[in-house]
Short mmCIF file of C-alpha atoms in Angstrom, two decimals:
data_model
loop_
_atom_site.label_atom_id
_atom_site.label_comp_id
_atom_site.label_asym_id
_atom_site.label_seq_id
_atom_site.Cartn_x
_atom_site.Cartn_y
_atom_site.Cartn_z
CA UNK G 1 62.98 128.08 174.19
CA UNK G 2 65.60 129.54 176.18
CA UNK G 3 68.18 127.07 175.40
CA UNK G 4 67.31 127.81 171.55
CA UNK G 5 68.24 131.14 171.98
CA UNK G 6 70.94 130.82 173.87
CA UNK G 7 72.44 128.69 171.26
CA UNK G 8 71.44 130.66 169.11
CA UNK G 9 73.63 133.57 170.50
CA UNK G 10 76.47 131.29 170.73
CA UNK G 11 76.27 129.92 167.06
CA UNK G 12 75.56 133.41 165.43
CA UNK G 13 79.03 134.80 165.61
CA UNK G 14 81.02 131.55 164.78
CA UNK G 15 78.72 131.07 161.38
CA UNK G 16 79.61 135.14 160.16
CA UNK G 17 82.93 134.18 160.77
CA UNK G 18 83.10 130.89 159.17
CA UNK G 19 81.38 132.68 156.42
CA UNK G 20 83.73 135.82 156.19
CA UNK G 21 86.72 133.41 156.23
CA UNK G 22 85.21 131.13 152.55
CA UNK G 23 84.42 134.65 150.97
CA UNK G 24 88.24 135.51 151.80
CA UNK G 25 89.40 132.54 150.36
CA UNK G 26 87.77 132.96 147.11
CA UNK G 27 89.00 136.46 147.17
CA UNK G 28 85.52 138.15 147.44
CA UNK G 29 83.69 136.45 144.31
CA UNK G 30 80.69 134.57 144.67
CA UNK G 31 81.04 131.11 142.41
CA UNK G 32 78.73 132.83 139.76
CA UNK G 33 81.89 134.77 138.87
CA UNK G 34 83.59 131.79 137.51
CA UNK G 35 80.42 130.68 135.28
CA UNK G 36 80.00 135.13 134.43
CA UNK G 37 83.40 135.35 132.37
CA UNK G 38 86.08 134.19 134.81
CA UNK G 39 88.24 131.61 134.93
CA UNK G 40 91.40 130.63 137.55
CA UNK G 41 94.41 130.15 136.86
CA UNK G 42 97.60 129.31 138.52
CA UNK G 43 101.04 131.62 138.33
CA UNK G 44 103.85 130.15 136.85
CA UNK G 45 107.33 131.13 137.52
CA UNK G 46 108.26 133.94 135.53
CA UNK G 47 104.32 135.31 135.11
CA UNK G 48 104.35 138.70 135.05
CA UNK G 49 100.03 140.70 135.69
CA UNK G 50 101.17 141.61 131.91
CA UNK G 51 102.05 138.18 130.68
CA UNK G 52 98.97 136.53 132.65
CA UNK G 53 96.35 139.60 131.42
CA UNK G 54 98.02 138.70 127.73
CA UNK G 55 97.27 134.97 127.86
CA UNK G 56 93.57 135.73 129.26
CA UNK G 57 92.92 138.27 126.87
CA UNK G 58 95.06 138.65 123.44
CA UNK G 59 93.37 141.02 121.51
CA UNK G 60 92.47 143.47 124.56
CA UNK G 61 94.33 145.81 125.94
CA UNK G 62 96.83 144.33 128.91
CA UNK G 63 96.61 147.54 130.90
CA UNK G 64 92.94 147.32 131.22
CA UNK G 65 92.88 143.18 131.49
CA UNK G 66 95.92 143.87 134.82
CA UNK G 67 93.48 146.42 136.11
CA UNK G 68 90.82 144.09 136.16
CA UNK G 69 92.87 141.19 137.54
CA UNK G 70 93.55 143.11 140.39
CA UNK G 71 90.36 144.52 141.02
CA UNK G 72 88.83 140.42 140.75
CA UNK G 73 91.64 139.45 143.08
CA UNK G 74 92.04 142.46 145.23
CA UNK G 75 95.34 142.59 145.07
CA UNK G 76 97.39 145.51 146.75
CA UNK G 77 100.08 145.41 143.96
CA UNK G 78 101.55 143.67 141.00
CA UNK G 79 103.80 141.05 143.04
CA UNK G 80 102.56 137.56 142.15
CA UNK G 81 103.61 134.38 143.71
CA UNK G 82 104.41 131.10 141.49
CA UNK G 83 101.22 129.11 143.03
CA UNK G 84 99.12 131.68 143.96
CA UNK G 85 95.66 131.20 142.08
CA UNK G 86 94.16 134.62 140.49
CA UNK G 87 90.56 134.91 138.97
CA UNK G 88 91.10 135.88 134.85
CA UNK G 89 89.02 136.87 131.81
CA UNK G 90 87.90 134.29 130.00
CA UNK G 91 89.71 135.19 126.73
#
């Protein structure tokens, strides 16, 4: 019993790690956001949050659509990297 708990001690903190680090690399959202509207997609050179949120979403608004792509991908700005994979409206 003691050597249960004791492992269990041990184990506790690496698993809420391990766990913090897959949330991180989905950028927060559970894998129900890809089946509740969302879809990813990868930057191209030359993609703008405008051009991206415009391809997602055509008939809505692209201010609104960036704001929400950021908010999905917590992003601290508009600087995108040709590779980087962002979580989108499905349009």
């Amino acid at each position: 019993l003691a050597a249960g708990l004791i492992l269990a001690a041990i184990l506790t903190p690496v698993l809420l790690v391990a766990a913090t680090g897959a949330q991180a690399a989905n950028h927060g959202l559970p894998a129900s956001a890809a089946r509740a509207g969302m879809r990813a997609v990868k930057v191209r050179p030359g993609d703008s949050l405008w051009s991206i949120a415009l391809r997602a979403e055509p008939n809505a608004d692209p201010r609104v659509v960036s704001q929400e792509i950021i908010q999905f991908n917590a992003l601290s700005g508009s600087v995108l990297v040709p590779g980087q994979t962002l979580w989108v409206p499905r349009g």
